[in-house]
Structure formats: C-alpha cells, structure tokens
CSV table of C-alpha atoms in Angstrom, one decimal:
chain,number,residue,atom,x,y,z
A,516,UNK,CA,133.0,104.7,68.4
A,517,UNK,CA,132.0,108.3,69.1
A,518,UNK,CA,134.4,111.1,68.2
A,519,UNK,CA,134.6,114.4,70.0
A,520,UNK,CA,136.6,117.5,69.1
A,521,UNK,CA,138.7,119.5,71.4
A,522,UNK,CA,139.4,123.2,71.1
A,523,UNK,CA,142.3,125.5,71.5
A,524,UNK,CA,141.7,126.8,75.1
A,525,UNK,CA,142.9,130.2,74.1
A,526,UNK,CA,140.5,130.6,71.2
A,527,UNK,CA,139.1,134.1,71.1
A,528,UNK,CA,135.4,134.1,72.1
A,529,UNK,CA,134.4,135.7,68.8
A,530,UNK,CA,135.7,132.7,66.9
A,531,UNK,CA,134.0,130.0,69.0
A,532,UNK,CA,130.8,129.9,66.9
A,533,UNK,CA,132.6,129.5,63.6
A,534,UNK,CA,134.8,126.8,65.0
A,535,UNK,CA,131.8,124.9,66.4
A,536,UNK,CA,130.0,125.0,63.0
A,537,UNK,CA,133.2,123.7,61.4
A,538,UNK,CA,133.3,120.8,63.9
A,539,UNK,CA,129.7,120.0,63.3
A,540,UNK,CA,130.2,120.0,59.5
A,541,UNK,CA,133.0,117.4,59.9
A,542,UNK,CA,130.6,115.0,61.5
A,543,UNK,CA,131.9,115.0,65.0
A,544,UNK,CA,129.5,113.8,67.7
A,545,UNK,CA,130.4,116.6,70.1
A,546,UNK,CA,132.7,119.3,71.2
A,547,UNK,CA,134.7,119.4,74.5
A,548,UNK,CA,135.1,122.7,76.2
A,549,UNK,CA,138.0,123.0,78.7
A,550,UNK,CA,138.3,125.7,81.4
A,551,UNK,CA,141.7,127.4,81.1
A,552,UNK,CA,141.5,131.1,80.3
A,553,UNK,CA,137.8,131.4,79.5
A,554,UNK,CA,134.6,130.6,81.5
A,555,UNK,CA,133.7,127.2,80.2
A,556,UNK,CA,129.9,127.9,80.3
A,557,UNK,CA,130.3,131.1,78.2
A,558,UNK,CA,132.3,129.2,75.6
A,559,UNK,CA,129.7,126.4,75.6
A,560,UNK,CA,126.9,129.0,75.1
A,561,UNK,CA,128.6,130.4,71.9
A,562,UNK,CA,129.2,126.9,70.6
A,563,UNK,CA,125.6,125.8,71.2
A,564,UNK,CA,124.1,129.0,69.7
A,565,UNK,CA,125.9,128.4,66.4
A,566,UNK,CA,125.2,124.7,65.9
A,567,UNK,CA,122.1,122.6,65.4
A,568,UNK,CA,123.0,119.0,66.3
A,569,UNK,CA,126.4,119.0,68.0
A,570,UNK,CA,126.6,117.9,71.6
A,571,UNK,CA,128.6,120.4,73.7
A,572,UNK,CA,130.2,119.2,76.9
A,573,UNK,CA,132.3,121.1,79.4
A,574,UNK,CA,135.4,118.9,79.8
A,575,UNK,CA,135.8,119.9,82.4
A,576,UNK,CA,134.3,122.9,84.3
A,577,UNK,CA,135.9,123.3,87.7
A,578,UNK,CA,133.5,122.4,90.5
A,579,UNK,CA,135.2,123.7,93.6
A,580,UNK,CA,135.4,127.3,92.4
A,581,UNK,CA,131.6,127.6,92.0
A,582,UNK,CA,128.6,127.2,94.2
A,583,UNK,CA,126.6,124.2,93.1
A,584,UNK,CA,123.6,126.4,92.5
A,585,UNK,CA,125.6,128.6,90.1
A,586,UNK,CA,126.7,125.6,88.2
A,587,UNK,CA,123.2,124.2,88.1
A,588,UNK,CA,121.8,127.5,86.8
A,589,UNK,CA,124.3,127.6,84.0
A,590,UNK,CA,123.9,124.0,83.0
A,591,UNK,CA,120.1,124.2,83.1
A,592,UNK,CA,120.1,127.4,80.9
A,593,UNK,CA,122.4,125.8,78.4
A,594,UNK,CA,120.3,122.6,78.3
A,595,UNK,CA,117.1,124.6,77.7
A,596,UNK,CA,118.6,126.9,75.0
A,597,UNK,CA,120.1,124.0,73.1
A,598,UNK,CA,117.2,121.6,73.3
A,599,UNK,CA,119.2,119.2,75.5
A,600,UNK,CA,122.5,119.2,73.6
A,601,UNK,CA,124.5,120.5,76.6
A,602,UNK,CA,126.2,118.0,78.9
A,603,UNK,CA,127.9,119.0,82.2
A,604,UNK,CA,131.4,117.7,82.7
A,605,UNK,CA,133.0,118.7,86.0
A,606,UNK,CA,136.2,117.9,87.8
A,607,UNK,CA,138.3,118.9,90.8
A,608,UNK,CA,141.6,120.4,89.5
A,609,UNK,CA,144.6,120.2,91.8
A,610,UNK,CA,144.8,121.8,95.2
A,611,UNK,CA,147.4,124.4,94.2
A,612,UNK,CA,145.2,125.8,91.4
A,613,UNK,CA,142.1,125.9,93.5
A,614,UNK,CA,143.8,127.7,96.4
A,615,UNK,CA,146.5,129.7,94.8
A,616,UNK,CA,145.0,130.5,91.3
A,617,UNK,CA,141.3,130.8,92.3
A,618,UNK,CA,141.7,131.8,95.9
A,619,UNK,CA,139.1,129.2,97.0
A,620,UNK,CA,139.2,126.7,99.8
A,621,UNK,CA,140.3,123.1,99.3
A,622,UNK,CA,138.8,120.1,101.2
A,623,UNK,CA,139.0,116.3,100.6
A,624,UNK,CA,138.3,116.2,96.9
A,625,UNK,CA,136.6,112.9,96.3
A,626,UNK,CA,134.0,113.2,99.1
A,627,UNK,CA,133.5,116.8,98.2
A,628,UNK,CA,132.9,116.0,94.5
A,629,UNK,CA,130.5,113.2,95.4
A,630,UNK,CA,128.5,115.6,97.5
A,631,UNK,CA,128.7,118.2,94.7
A,632,UNK,CA,127.2,115.8,92.2
A,633,UNK,CA,124.5,114.8,94.6
A,634,UNK,CA,123.6,118.5,95.2
A,635,UNK,CA,123.5,119.1,91.4
A,636,UNK,CA,121.1,116.1,91.0
A,637,UNK,CA,118.9,117.4,93.7
A,638,UNK,CA,118.9,120.9,92.2
A,639,UNK,CA,118.0,119.6,88.8
A,640,UNK,CA,115.2,117.6,90.4
A,641,UNK,CA,113.9,120.7,92.0
A,642,UNK,CA,114.1,122.6,88.8
A,643,UNK,CA,112.0,120.0,87.0
A,644,UNK,CA,109.4,119.3,89.7
A,645,UNK,CA,109.3,122.4,91.9
A,646,UNK,CA,110.0,120.3,95.0
A,647,UNK,CA,111.7,121.8,98.0
A,648,UNK,CA,115.5,121.9,97.9
A,649,UNK,CA,117.1,120.8,101.1
A,650,UNK,CA,120.7,119.6,101.5
A,651,UNK,CA,123.0,119.7,104.5
A,652,UNK,CA,126.3,118.0,104.1
A,653,UNK,CA,130.0,118.1,105.0
A,654,UNK,CA,130.9,120.8,102.4
A,655,UNK,CA,127.6,122.3,101.2
A,656,UNK,CA,124.4,123.5,102.8
A,657,UNK,CA,121.5,124.5,100.5
A,658,UNK,CA,118.2,124.8,102.3
A,659,UNK,CA,116.5,127.7,100.5
A,660,UNK,CA,115.2,127.9,96.9
A,661,UNK,CA,112.1,129.9,96.8
A,662,UNK,CA,109.8,129.6,93.7
A,663,UNK,CA,111.0,133.0,92.6
A,664,UNK,CA,114.6,131.7,92.2
A,665,UNK,CA,113.7,128.4,90.7
A,666,UNK,CA,114.0,128.4,86.9
A,667,UNK,CA,111.3,125.7,86.7
A,668,UNK,CA,109.3,123.8,87.4
A,669,UNK,CA,109.3,122.2,84.0
A,670,UNK,CA,109.3,118.4,83.7
A,671,UNK,CA,109.6,118.6,80.0
A,672,UNK,CA,113.2,119.6,80.4
A,673,UNK,CA,115.6,116.7,80.9
A,674,UNK,CA,118.2,117.3,83.5
A,675,UNK,CA,121.7,117.8,82.0
A,676,UNK,CA,123.8,114.8,82.0
A,677,UNK,CA,126.6,114.9,84.6
A,678,UNK,CA,130.0,113.7,83.5
A,679,UNK,CA,133.2,113.5,85.5
A,680,UNK,CA,136.8,114.0,84.4
A,681,UNK,CA,139.9,113.1,86.3
A,682,UNK,CA,142.9,110.9,86.9
A,683,UNK,CA,143.1,109.2,90.3
A,684,UNK,CA,141.5,105.8,91.1
A,685,UNK,CA,139.0,107.2,93.6
A,686,UNK,CA,137.7,109.7,91.1
A,687,UNK,CA,137.3,106.8,88.6
A,688,UNK,CA,135.3,104.9,91.2
A,689,UNK,CA,133.1,107.9,91.8
A,690,UNK,CA,132.4,108.3,88.1
A,691,UNK,CA,131.3,104.6,88.1
A,692,UNK,CA,128.9,105.3,91.0
A,693,UNK,CA,127.4,108.6,89.9
A,694,UNK,CA,128.2,109.8,86.4
A,695,UNK,CA,126.7,109.2,83.0
A,696,UNK,CA,130.2,109.3,81.5
A,697,UNK,CA,133.9,109.8,82.3
A,698,UNK,CA,136.5,111.7,80.3
A,699,UNK,CA,140.2,110.8,80.8
A,700,UNK,CA,142.9,113.4,81.1
A,701,UNK,CA,145.5,113.4,78.3
A,702,UNK,CA,148.0,112.1,80.8
A,703,UNK,CA,146.0,109.0,81.7
A,704,UNK,CA,144.8,108.1,78.3
A,705,UNK,CA,147.4,105.5,77.2
A,706,UNK,CA,146.4,101.9,77.0
A,707,UNK,CA,148.5,100.8,80.0
A,708,UNK,CA,146.9,103.3,82.4
A,709,UNK,CA,143.4,102.5,81.1
A,710,UNK,CA,143.8,98.8,81.6
A,711,UNK,CA,145.6,98.8,84.9
A,712,UNK,CA,144.0,101.8,86.7
A,713,UNK,CA,141.2,103.7,85.0
A,714,UNK,CA,138.9,100.9,83.8
A,715,UNK,CA,139.3,98.6,86.9
A,716,UNK,CA,138.3,101.5,89.2
A,717,UNK,CA,135.4,102.5,87.0
A,718,UNK,CA,134.1,98.9,87.3
A,719,UNK,CA,134.5,99.1,91.1
A,720,UNK,CA,132.3,102.1,91.2
A,721,UNK,CA,129.8,100.7,88.7
A,722,UNK,CA,129.5,97.5,90.8
A,723,UNK,CA,129.0,99.5,94.0
A,724,UNK,CA,126.1,101.3,92.5
A,725,UNK,CA,124.6,98.2,90.9
A,726,UNK,CA,125.3,99.4,87.4
A,727,UNK,CA,126.8,97.7,84.3
A,728,UNK,CA,129.7,98.8,82.1
A,729,UNK,CA,127.2,99.8,79.4
A,730,UNK,CA,125.7,102.3,81.8
A,731,UNK,CA,128.8,104.6,81.6
A,732,UNK,CA,130.4,106.1,78.5
A,733,UNK,CA,134.2,106.2,78.6
A,734,UNK,CA,135.7,108.9,76.4
A,735,UNK,CA,139.5,108.8,76.1
A,736,UNK,CA,141.4,112.1,75.8
A,737,UNK,CA,144.0,110.5,73.6
A,738,UNK,CA,147.2,112.4,73.0
A,739,UNK,CA,148.2,112.1,69.3
A,740,UNK,CA,150.5,114.0,66.9
A,741,UNK,CA,148.6,114.4,63.6
A,742,UNK,CA,149.1,116.1,60.3
A,743,UNK,CA,148.7,115.7,56.6
A,744,UNK,CA,152.4,115.5,55.9
A,745,UNK,CA,155.7,114.6,57.6
A,746,UNK,CA,156.5,118.3,57.9
A,747,UNK,CA,153.2,119.1,59.6
A,748,UNK,CA,153.7,116.1,62.0
A,749,UNK,CA,157.2,117.3,62.9
A,750,UNK,CA,155.8,120.8,63.8
A,751,UNK,CA,153.0,119.4,65.8
A,752,UNK,CA,155.4,116.9,67.5
A,753,UNK,CA,157.4,119.8,68.8
A,754,UNK,CA,154.3,121.5,70.2
A,755,UNK,CA,153.1,118.3,71.8
A,756,UNK,CA,156.6,117.8,73.4
A,757,UNK,CA,156.3,121.2,75.1
A,758,UNK,CA,152.7,120.5,76.3
A,759,UNK,CA,153.8,117.0,77.5
A,760,UNK,CA,156.6,118.4,79.6
A,761,UNK,CA,154.3,120.9,81.3
A,762,UNK,CA,151.5,118.4,82.0
A,763,UNK,CA,153.8,115.7,83.4
A,764,UNK,CA,155.5,118.2,85.8
A,765,UNK,CA,152.3,117.9,87.9
A,766,UNK,CA,152.7,115.3,90.7
A,767,UNK,CA,149.0,114.2,90.2
A,768,UNK,CA,149.9,112.9,86.7
A,769,UNK,CA,152.9,110.8,87.8
A,770,UNK,CA,151.2,107.5,87.7
A,771,UNK,CA,151.5,107.0,83.9
A,772,UNK,CA,155.3,107.8,84.1
A,773,UNK,CA,155.6,105.2,86.9
A,774,UNK,CA,153.9,102.6,84.9
A,775,UNK,CA,156.6,102.9,82.2
A,776,UNK,CA,159.5,103.2,84.6
A,777,UNK,CA,160.1,106.9,84.1
A,778,UNK,CA,159.8,107.8,87.8
A,779,UNK,CA,162.5,110.4,87.6
A,780,UNK,CA,161.0,112.5,84.9
A,781,UNK,CA,158.5,114.4,87.0
A,782,UNK,CA,161.0,115.5,89.6
A,783,UNK,CA,163.4,116.7,86.9
A,784,UNK,CA,160.6,118.7,85.3
A,785,UNK,CA,159.6,120.2,88.6
A,786,UNK,CA,163.2,121.1,89.4
A,787,UNK,CA,163.4,123.1,86.1
A,788,UNK,CA,160.1,124.9,87.0
A,789,UNK,CA,161.4,125.9,90.4
A,790,UNK,CA,164.5,127.3,88.7
A,791,UNK,CA,162.2,129.2,86.3
A,792,UNK,CA,163.7,127.4,83.3
A,793,UNK,CA,160.4,126.9,81.5
A,794,UNK,CA,162.1,126.9,78.1
A,795,UNK,CA,164.2,123.9,79.0
A,796,UNK,CA,161.3,121.6,80.0
A,797,UNK,CA,160.8,120.0,76.5
A,798,UNK,CA,164.5,119.1,76.4
A,799,UNK,CA,164.0,116.5,79.1
A,800,UNK,CA,161.3,114.6,77.2
A,801,UNK,CA,163.1,112.1,75.0
A,802,UNK,CA,161.9,110.8,71.7
A,803,UNK,CA,161.3,107.4,73.3
A,804,UNK,CA,159.0,108.8,75.9
A,805,UNK,CA,157.1,111.0,73.5
A,806,UNK,CA,156.7,108.2,70.9
A,807,UNK,CA,155.4,105.8,73.5
A,808,UNK,CA,152.8,108.1,75.0
A,809,UNK,CA,152.0,110.4,72.1
A,810,UNK,CA,151.9,108.4,68.9
A,811,UNK,CA,152.1,110.2,65.5
A,812,UNK,CA,149.9,109.5,62.5
A,813,UNK,CA,148.7,111.2,59.3
A,814,UNK,CA,145.0,111.9,59.1
A,815,UNK,CA,144.5,108.8,56.9
A,816,UNK,CA,146.4,106.7,59.5
A,817,UNK,CA,144.5,108.1,62.5
A,818,UNK,CA,141.6,105.6,62.6
A,819,UNK,CA,143.9,102.6,62.6
A,820,UNK,CA,146.1,104.0,65.3
A,821,UNK,CA,143.1,104.9,67.5
A,822,UNK,CA,141.7,101.4,67.1
A,823,UNK,CA,145.1,99.9,67.9
A,824,UNK,CA,145.5,101.8,71.1
A,825,UNK,CA,142.0,102.1,72.6
A,826,UNK,CA,139.6,100.5,70.2
A,827,UNK,CA,138.8,97.7,72.7
A,828,UNK,CA,138.7,100.0,75.7
A,829,UNK,CA,136.9,103.2,74.9
A,830,UNK,CA,133.4,104.2,73.8
A,831,UNK,CA,134.6,107.5,72.4
A,832,UNK,CA,137.8,109.3,71.7
A,833,UNK,CA,138.9,113.0,71.6
A,834,UNK,CA,140.4,113.9,68.2
A,835,UNK,CA,141.1,117.6,67.9
A,836,UNK,CA,141.1,119.0,64.4
A,837,UNK,CA,143.9,121.2,63.2
A,838,UNK,CA,143.6,125.0,63.4
A,839,UNK,CA,143.9,125.2,59.6
A,840,UNK,CA,140.6,124.1,57.9
A,841,UNK,CA,142.3,123.1,54.7
A,842,UNK,CA,142.5,119.5,55.8
A,843,UNK,CA,138.9,119.2,57.1
A,844,UNK,CA,138.0,116.7,54.4
A,845,UNK,CA,140.7,114.4,55.6
A,846,UNK,CA,139.6,114.8,59.2
A,847,UNK,CA,136.0,114.3,58.3
A,848,UNK,CA,137.0,111.0,56.6
A,849,UNK,CA,138.8,109.9,59.8
A,850,UNK,CA,135.8,110.7,61.9
A,851,UNK,CA,133.5,108.7,59.6
A,852,UNK,CA,135.9,105.8,59.7
A,853,UNK,CA,136.0,105.8,63.5
A,854,UNK,CA,132.2,105.9,63.6
A,855,UNK,CA,132.2,102.5,61.9
A,856,UNK,CA,134.2,101.0,64.8
C-alpha cells in the first residue's frame, strides 16, 4: 500500500520546503497539496524544489476557477522542473464556493469536468508534439495556441498524470473513465461508503472505458485521530470533532451520514451555521458518530487500523504526520509497515 502525507492547509509558504523534506525523510510515497488559502500550484512548486524523490500531487486544485490552459501551463512547468514527480489532481468544489467565494460561473459539473480533462489531455499532447490545438465544446473553446505560446514541443517530457477527487457517484464514474487515479474526500473515505458507492461507480466508469481495476489507483483520504499518547489523541480528537462538524454541514457530503442513519445531523449543523453559532457545531457530533467515522489509534496501532478499515479496498492511503516532528520515527515506522501491505 502506498502512503501519502497531507499538509496543514494554512502552513506558511516559507515552511513548505522544510515540511516536504521531512515527509520525504519519513519514507512517504508522496505529498498531497490542498487548495484552501494558498494557490495549490505555488505550494507544490516549493515542495518539489526542496525534495528529490517525493511525488507531489495537488489534491485537489480547483478546475472551474481556472482556464484549462493556465492549469496545463502550471502542471507542465512543475512536471518539467521536478523530472516528472508532479501529478495533477483536480476537482469541482461545490457550487456556492465557485460562485460566491471565487466569483466564477457554475455549469453542470460532471460534463464540464469531463470536458476539462479532455482539454488538458489535448493541451499536453500539443505541448509534447507541437500539433495544433483545437477544441470547441459546451463549456470551453480553445482554438489558438501559436508556437510562441507553446512551451514545447518536447516529446521527452511525459504528460502530467491527471487525477480526480470528489464525492458523488458520477464523479467516481468519470474518474474510472478518464483518470489515472482517484482521491476520496475525508467524508467519503469510510469502508461503508467505499463499498456501496465509491468503488462500484469507479468500476462502472472503468468498464465504460474498457479499463481494468488495476488501471486506476484509489487513494483513500482516511480520517483518523492519531497520537503517541492518550493525551495527544484526546487533543487531536477535539480538533477532528470540530473539523468533522464543519465538513458534514455541507449537503454534498450527506451520503455518508445517510448510510449510517444519521440523516438529521447535516440539517442541524446547517441550522447552527445559519444562526452564526459556529462554536456550537462540535457539540452536535456525538462520541458514537465520531468514533464510527474517525477512529483513533496510536502511531504503533495505525497500520493495523488502516488495514482493518481499507486494506482490502484501497491502493493508497492518506496519513498526515503531526505538526511536531518529535514523533517522526514512530510515523516512519507506520509508513514502512503499511508499505508491506
């Protein structure tokens, strides 16, 4: 099993390089870069510049807030500078964030993302071969890429891998059709969701494209509470409870709650948000809910817990190291143990 590290989305940019070196030293296969308060490609550039072997993947960069050409330029540059260690993970985000946070238009997300992936593939082909770029679709029209604006042609450069991240069944199907890999959101990384929704729809997409299960890497963004001691686990558990409450207030993430019969939790969380009672969100998440969806384990227990939950389902797992490096030896041992899976 491959093991990927996450990163605090609010990490100062000046600390990204040191953090990436630390992740590489612990033996991780790669580093996931989210897009929250920083530009994901800028963070990825710092991480790649300060490492030698680590794969760095945006997980995920937001597709609909960027022209496909801008995304292709950034991904190509990072692939070239890193010797092929950069992988492009993209996703849709939810409508409210695209329209109200970014001020960008929203259209049918699955068909638009499919077209976006196809445009990226065509652009990378043009970058490699110098062939003319021409695409006219429902959401994007790119019919001009003069040689002066083409960073190639250079067929010695492999096109960056395209990964998708998401939640709903149709995005899973699209990943099966088009992507090299799929990264699950923390809210859809529990075994029940993987078995009933995510994997069956990945298989539908794979079959539609004439591909096999081995043609797609599934990385599970597993939510876990980890620490070296009971006290550390308790502290992390409180943090995860607050994060959990925020995430599951989003209607798009309701499916997991419904699978467990907690249909009323999302509406209760949203009611608190509408009342501007953000500090009360965590109080709604009971110990039963948290323990079911966010298991706790010491670093020594992590490999067994991961295998128990997703060992038969996933090709890789997200395991974020703690901010404090004093337990890096324990984390590195857990990573090595999981590699043996």
